Every structure is written in structure tokens, then in C-alpha cells.
Short mmCIF file of C-alpha atoms in Angstrom, two decimals:
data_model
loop_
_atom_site.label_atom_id
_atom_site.label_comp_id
_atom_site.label_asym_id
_atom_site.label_seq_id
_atom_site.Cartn_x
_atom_site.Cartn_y
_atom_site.Cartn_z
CA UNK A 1 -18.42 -18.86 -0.95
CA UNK A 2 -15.32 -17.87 0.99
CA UNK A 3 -14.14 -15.63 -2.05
CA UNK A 4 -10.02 -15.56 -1.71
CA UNK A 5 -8.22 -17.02 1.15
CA UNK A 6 -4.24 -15.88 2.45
CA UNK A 7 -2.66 -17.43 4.85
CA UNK A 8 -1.31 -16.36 7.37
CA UNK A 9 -2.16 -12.90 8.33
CA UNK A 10 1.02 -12.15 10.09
CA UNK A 11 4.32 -13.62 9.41
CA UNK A 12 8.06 -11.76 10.88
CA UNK A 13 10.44 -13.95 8.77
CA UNK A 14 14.62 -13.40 9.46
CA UNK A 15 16.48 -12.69 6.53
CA UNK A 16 17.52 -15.39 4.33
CA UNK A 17 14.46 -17.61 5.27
CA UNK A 18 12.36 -19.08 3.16
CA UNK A 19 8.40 -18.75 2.86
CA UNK A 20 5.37 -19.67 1.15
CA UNK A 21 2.33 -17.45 1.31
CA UNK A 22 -0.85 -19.16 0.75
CA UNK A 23 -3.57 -18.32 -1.55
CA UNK A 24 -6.85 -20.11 -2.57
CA UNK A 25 -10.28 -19.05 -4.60
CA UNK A 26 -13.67 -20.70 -4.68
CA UNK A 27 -15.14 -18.68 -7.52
CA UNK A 28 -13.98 -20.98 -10.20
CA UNK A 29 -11.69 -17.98 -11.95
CA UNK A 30 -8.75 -18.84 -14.46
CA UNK A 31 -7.46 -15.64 -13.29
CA UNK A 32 -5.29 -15.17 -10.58
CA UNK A 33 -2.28 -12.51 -9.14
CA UNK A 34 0.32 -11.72 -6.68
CA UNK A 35 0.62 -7.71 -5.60
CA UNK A 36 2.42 -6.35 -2.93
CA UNK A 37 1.39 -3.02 -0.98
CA UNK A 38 3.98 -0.44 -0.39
CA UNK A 39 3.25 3.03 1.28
CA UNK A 40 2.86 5.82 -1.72
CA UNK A 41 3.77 3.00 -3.64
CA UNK A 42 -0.23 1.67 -4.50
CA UNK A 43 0.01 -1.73 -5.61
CA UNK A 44 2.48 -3.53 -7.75
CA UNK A 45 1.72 -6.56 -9.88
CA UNK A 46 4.47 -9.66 -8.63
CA UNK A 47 3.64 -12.72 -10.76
CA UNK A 48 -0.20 -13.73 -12.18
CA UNK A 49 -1.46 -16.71 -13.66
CA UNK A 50 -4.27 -17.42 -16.53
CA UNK A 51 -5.03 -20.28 -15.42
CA UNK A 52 -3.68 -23.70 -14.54
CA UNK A 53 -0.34 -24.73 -15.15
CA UNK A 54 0.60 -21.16 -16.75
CA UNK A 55 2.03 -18.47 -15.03
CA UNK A 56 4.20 -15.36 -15.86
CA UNK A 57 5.91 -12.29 -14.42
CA UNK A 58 4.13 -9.01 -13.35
CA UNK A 59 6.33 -5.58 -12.61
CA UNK A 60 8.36 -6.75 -9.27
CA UNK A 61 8.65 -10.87 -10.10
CA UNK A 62 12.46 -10.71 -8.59
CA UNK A 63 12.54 -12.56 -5.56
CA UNK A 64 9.54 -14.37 -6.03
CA UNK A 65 8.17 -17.67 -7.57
CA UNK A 66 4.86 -18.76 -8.06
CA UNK A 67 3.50 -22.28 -9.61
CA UNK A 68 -0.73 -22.68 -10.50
CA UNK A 69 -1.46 -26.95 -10.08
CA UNK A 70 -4.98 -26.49 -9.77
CA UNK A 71 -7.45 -23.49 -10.76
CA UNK A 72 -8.03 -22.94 -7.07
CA UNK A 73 -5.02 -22.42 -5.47
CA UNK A 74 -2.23 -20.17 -6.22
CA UNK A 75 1.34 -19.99 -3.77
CA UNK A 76 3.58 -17.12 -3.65
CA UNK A 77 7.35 -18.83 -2.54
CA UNK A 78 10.04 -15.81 -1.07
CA UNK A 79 13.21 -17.86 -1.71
CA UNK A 80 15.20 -15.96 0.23
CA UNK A 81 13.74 -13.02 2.21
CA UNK A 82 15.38 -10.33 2.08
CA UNK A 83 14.21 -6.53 4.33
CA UNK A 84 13.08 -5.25 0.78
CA UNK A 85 10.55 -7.67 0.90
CA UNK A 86 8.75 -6.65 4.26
CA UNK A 87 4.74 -5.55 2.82
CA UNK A 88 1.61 -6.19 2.70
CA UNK A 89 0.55 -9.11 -0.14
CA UNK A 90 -2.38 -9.25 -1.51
CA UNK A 91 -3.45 -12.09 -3.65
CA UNK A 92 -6.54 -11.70 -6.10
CA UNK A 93 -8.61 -13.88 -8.76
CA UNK A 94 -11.01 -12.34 -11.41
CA UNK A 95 -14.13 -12.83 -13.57
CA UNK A 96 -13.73 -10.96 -16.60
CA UNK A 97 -12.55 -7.50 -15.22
CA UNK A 98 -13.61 -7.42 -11.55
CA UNK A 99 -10.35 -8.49 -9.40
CA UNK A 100 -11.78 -10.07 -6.21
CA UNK A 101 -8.65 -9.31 -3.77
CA UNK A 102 -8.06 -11.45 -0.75
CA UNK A 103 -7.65 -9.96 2.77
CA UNK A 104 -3.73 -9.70 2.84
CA UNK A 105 -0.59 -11.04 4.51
CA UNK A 106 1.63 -8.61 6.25
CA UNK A 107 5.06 -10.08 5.94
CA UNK A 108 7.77 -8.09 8.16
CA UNK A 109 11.40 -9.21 7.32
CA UNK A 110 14.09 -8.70 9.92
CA UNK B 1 8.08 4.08 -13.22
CA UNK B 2 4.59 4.77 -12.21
CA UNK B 3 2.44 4.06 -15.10
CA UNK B 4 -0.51 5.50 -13.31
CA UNK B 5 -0.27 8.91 -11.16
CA UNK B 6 -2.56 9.89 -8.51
CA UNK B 7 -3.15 12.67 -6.26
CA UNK B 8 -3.86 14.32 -4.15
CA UNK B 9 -1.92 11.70 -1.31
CA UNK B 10 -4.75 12.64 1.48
CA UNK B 11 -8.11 14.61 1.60
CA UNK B 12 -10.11 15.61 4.05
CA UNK B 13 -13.69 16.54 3.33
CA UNK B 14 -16.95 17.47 5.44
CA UNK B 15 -19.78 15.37 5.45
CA UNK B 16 -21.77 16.17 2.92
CA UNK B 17 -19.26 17.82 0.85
CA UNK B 18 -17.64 16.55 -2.59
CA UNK B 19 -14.47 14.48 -2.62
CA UNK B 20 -12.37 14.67 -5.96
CA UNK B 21 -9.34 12.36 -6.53
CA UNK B 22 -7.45 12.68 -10.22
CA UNK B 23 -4.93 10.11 -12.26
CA UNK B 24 -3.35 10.80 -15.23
CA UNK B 25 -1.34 8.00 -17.39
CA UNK B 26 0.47 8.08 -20.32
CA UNK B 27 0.03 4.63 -22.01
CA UNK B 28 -2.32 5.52 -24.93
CA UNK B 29 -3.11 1.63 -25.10
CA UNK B 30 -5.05 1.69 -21.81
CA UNK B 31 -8.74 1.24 -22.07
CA UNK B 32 -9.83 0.40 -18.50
CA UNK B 33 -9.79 2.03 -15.52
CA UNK B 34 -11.04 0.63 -12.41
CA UNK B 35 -11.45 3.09 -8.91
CA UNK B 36 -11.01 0.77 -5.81
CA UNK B 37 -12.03 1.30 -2.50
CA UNK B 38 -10.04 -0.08 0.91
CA UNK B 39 -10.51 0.04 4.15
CA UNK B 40 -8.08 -0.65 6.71
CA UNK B 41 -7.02 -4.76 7.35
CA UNK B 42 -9.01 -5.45 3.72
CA UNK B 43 -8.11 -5.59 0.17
CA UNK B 44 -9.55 -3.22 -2.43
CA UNK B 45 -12.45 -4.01 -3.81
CA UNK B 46 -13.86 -2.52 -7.17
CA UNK B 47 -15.62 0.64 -6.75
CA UNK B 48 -16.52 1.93 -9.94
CA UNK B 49 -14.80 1.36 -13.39
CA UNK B 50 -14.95 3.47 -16.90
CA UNK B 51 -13.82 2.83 -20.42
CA UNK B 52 -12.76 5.82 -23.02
CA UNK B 53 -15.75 5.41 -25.23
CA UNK B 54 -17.46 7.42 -22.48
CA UNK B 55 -16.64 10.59 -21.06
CA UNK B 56 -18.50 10.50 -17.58
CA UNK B 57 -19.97 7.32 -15.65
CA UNK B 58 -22.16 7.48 -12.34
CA UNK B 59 -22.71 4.55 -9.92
CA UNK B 60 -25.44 6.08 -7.22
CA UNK B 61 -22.80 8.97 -5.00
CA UNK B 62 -20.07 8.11 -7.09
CA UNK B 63 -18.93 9.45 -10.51
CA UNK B 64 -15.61 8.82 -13.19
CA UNK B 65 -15.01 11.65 -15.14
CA UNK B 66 -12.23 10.85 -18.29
CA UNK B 67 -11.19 13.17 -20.54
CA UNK B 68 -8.85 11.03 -23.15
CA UNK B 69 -7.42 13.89 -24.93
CA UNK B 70 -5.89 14.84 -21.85
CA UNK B 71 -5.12 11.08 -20.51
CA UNK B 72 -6.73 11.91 -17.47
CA UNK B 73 -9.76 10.40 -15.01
CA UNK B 74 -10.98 11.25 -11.95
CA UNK B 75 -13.21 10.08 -9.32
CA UNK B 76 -15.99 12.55 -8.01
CA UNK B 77 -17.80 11.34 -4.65
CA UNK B 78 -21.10 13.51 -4.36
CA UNK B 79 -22.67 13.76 -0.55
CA UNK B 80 -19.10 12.24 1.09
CA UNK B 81 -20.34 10.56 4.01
CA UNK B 82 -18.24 9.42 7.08
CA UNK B 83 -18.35 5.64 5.67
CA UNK B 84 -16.65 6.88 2.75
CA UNK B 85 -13.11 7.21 4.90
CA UNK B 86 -10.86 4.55 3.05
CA UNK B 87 -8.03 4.78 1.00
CA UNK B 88 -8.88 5.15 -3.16
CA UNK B 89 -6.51 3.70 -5.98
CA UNK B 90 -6.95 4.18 -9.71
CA UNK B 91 -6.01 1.63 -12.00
CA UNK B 92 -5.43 1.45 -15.33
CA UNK B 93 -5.08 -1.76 -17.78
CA UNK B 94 -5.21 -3.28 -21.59
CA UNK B 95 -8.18 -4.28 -22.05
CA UNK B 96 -10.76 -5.53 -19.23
CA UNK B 97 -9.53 -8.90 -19.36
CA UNK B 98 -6.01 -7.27 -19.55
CA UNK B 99 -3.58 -9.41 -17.59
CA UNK B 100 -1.72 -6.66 -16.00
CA UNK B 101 -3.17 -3.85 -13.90
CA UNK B 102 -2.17 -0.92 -13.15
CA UNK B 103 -2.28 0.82 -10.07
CA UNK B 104 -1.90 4.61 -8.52
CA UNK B 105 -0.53 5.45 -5.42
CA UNK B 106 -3.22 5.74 -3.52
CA UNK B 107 -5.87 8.50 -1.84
CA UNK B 108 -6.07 8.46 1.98
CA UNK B 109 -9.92 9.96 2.62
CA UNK B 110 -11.05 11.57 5.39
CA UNK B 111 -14.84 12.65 5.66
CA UNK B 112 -15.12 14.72 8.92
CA UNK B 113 -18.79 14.00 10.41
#
């Protein structure tokens, strides 16, 4: 099992671009979620989903959209980037109540 | 608002010695809370997790004192050794299957060989 997948590690986006950050599980969960990773911030929920087709907003959503097709794979969109948004993203999926978190996607926005 | 708070920010501890990190919430309606462990370049990754029917669990070095009167937890690491170094968040949620998770700031720990 791969566990969860981002892609990419590294992305510099300019402001006002556009981005999707990739996510994908192999552990069959229904649950899935978006944080980001601010310094002395810990982590902060964006969006999670419950499984397929179902999705709603976590404690930072704005800025963000997500959609869940298939139980596997869940995309986190940045419409618009904006500086505010430069951090690390984490995606996770869980079995009961042990998140599995993926290794992260450092997004700097310039 | 930070649901959960955690301190201290940073700790450095001697090998061998005892690292303590607290959190403190205020939501009366949470009734998990996870302690996870990251290294640099990877996510967390569940460390240790308690709920407030008990006042103390142990998992080999490591140990969650909660004391629900006071709404406050805190994770004890007995023998710190230099693979211990990582940064420590509490969480706290609704339930385990709880769909949102709370998180503290985060512990940066040091464990001097």
C-alpha cells in the first residue's frame, strides 16, 4: 500500500494563478481532509469529505474548493492564489479515528 | 480562535530525561484527543490517543495524562531519547469518528544526546 499520495512536493505559484493539489488513498477510507500547516499556527482543517460525492467546509474553506468523484482520490483547487495562501498542505484519510496524513505540498505564493 | 492550546512552543530535554507537553481546551463536547508525532518533510502520524473515561493512558515510553475537571491533557515521554526530536501536536475532536479535528500549535522537541 502506498498509504496517501500529494502531488507535487513543491509548487511557487504567482498570485492570481490557479492550482490543483493532488491527493489520492489506497486504504479504502470514506474519510478524507484538507489541512494546511502554518508556523505556531498547528494545523487547520480546510475542507473534508465522508465519502464520495459529499464534501463540506472545515475552519479555513475560503479560498478553496474541493470535489470527492471516487473514494480514492480527493483534489484541493486554489482558485485564485493569493500570498495568504503560501503553506504547507497536508491531505489525510482515516479508519475510524486514526488520520493517516500524506507527506505534504509546500505551496509558496509570490 | 484556537480551540486547542498547547505549550510549551519548544523543549529541550537530555537523553534520558522526561519530556512533558500540556493542552488545555474549552469545548466540554470533546471526547478525543489524539498526540501526533512529526518529523521534518512528513506528516503527523498518530502517536498516542486518550478518551475522558480514563484519567491516564501509557503506550510503552509514552504516557496521556487528562484531568477533565480541569479540561486539560498532557503528554509525558519517559526515557526521551534522541529519536524522539520531532515536533508534537495535540488534538482534540467530537467523537473518534468526529469529522473535524482539532489541532494545537505545536511542540518543537529537542532531546540532547
Amino acid at each position: 500500500n502506498a498509504g496517501v499520495t500529494q502531488t507535487p512536493k513543491f509548487q511557487v505559484l504567482k498570485t492570481g494563478q490557479s492550482m490543483t493539489l493532488q491527493c489520492a488513498q489506497d486504504m479504502n477510507h470514506e474519510y478524507m481532509s484538507w489541512y494546511r500547516q502554518d508556523p505556531g499556527m498547528g494545523l487547520r482543517l480546510i475542507h473534508y469529505s465522508v465519502g464520495a460525492g459529499i464534501t463540506d467546509q472545515g475552519e479555513v474553506p475560503n479560498g478553496y474548493n474541493v470535489s470527492r468523484s471516487t473514494t480514492e482520490d480527493f483534489p484541493l483547487r486554489l482558485l485564485s492564489a493569493a500570498p495568504s495562501q503560501t503553506s504547507v498542505y497536508f491531505c489525510a484519510s482515516r479508519r475510524v479515528n486514526e488520520q493517516y496524513f500524506g507527506p505534504g505540498t509546500r505551496l509558496t505564493v509570490t | 480562535q484556537q480551540q486547542v492550546k498547547q505549550s510549551p512552543q519548544s523543549l529541550i530535554v537530555q537523553k534520558g530525561g522526561i519530556s512533558i507537553i500540556n493542552c488545555a481546551y474549552e469545548n466540554t463536547a470533546f471526547d478525543y484527543f489524539p498526540w501526533y508525532q512529526q518529523f521534518p518533510g512528513k506528516g503527523p502520524a498518530l502517536l498516542i490517543a486518550i478518551r475522558p473515561d480514563v484519567s491516564e493512558k501509557k503506550e510503552g515510553r509514552f504516557t496521556i495524562s487528562f484531568n477533565k475537571s480541569a479540561k486539560q491533557f498532557s503528554l509525558h515521554i519517559m526515557d526521551s531519547q534522541p529519536g524522539d526530536s520531532a515536533t508534537y501536536f495535540c488534538a482534540a475532536s467530537i467523537g473518534e469518528t468526529g469529522n473535524q479535528f482539532y489541532f494545537g500549535t505545536g511542540t518543537s522537541l529537542t532531546v540532547i544526546p
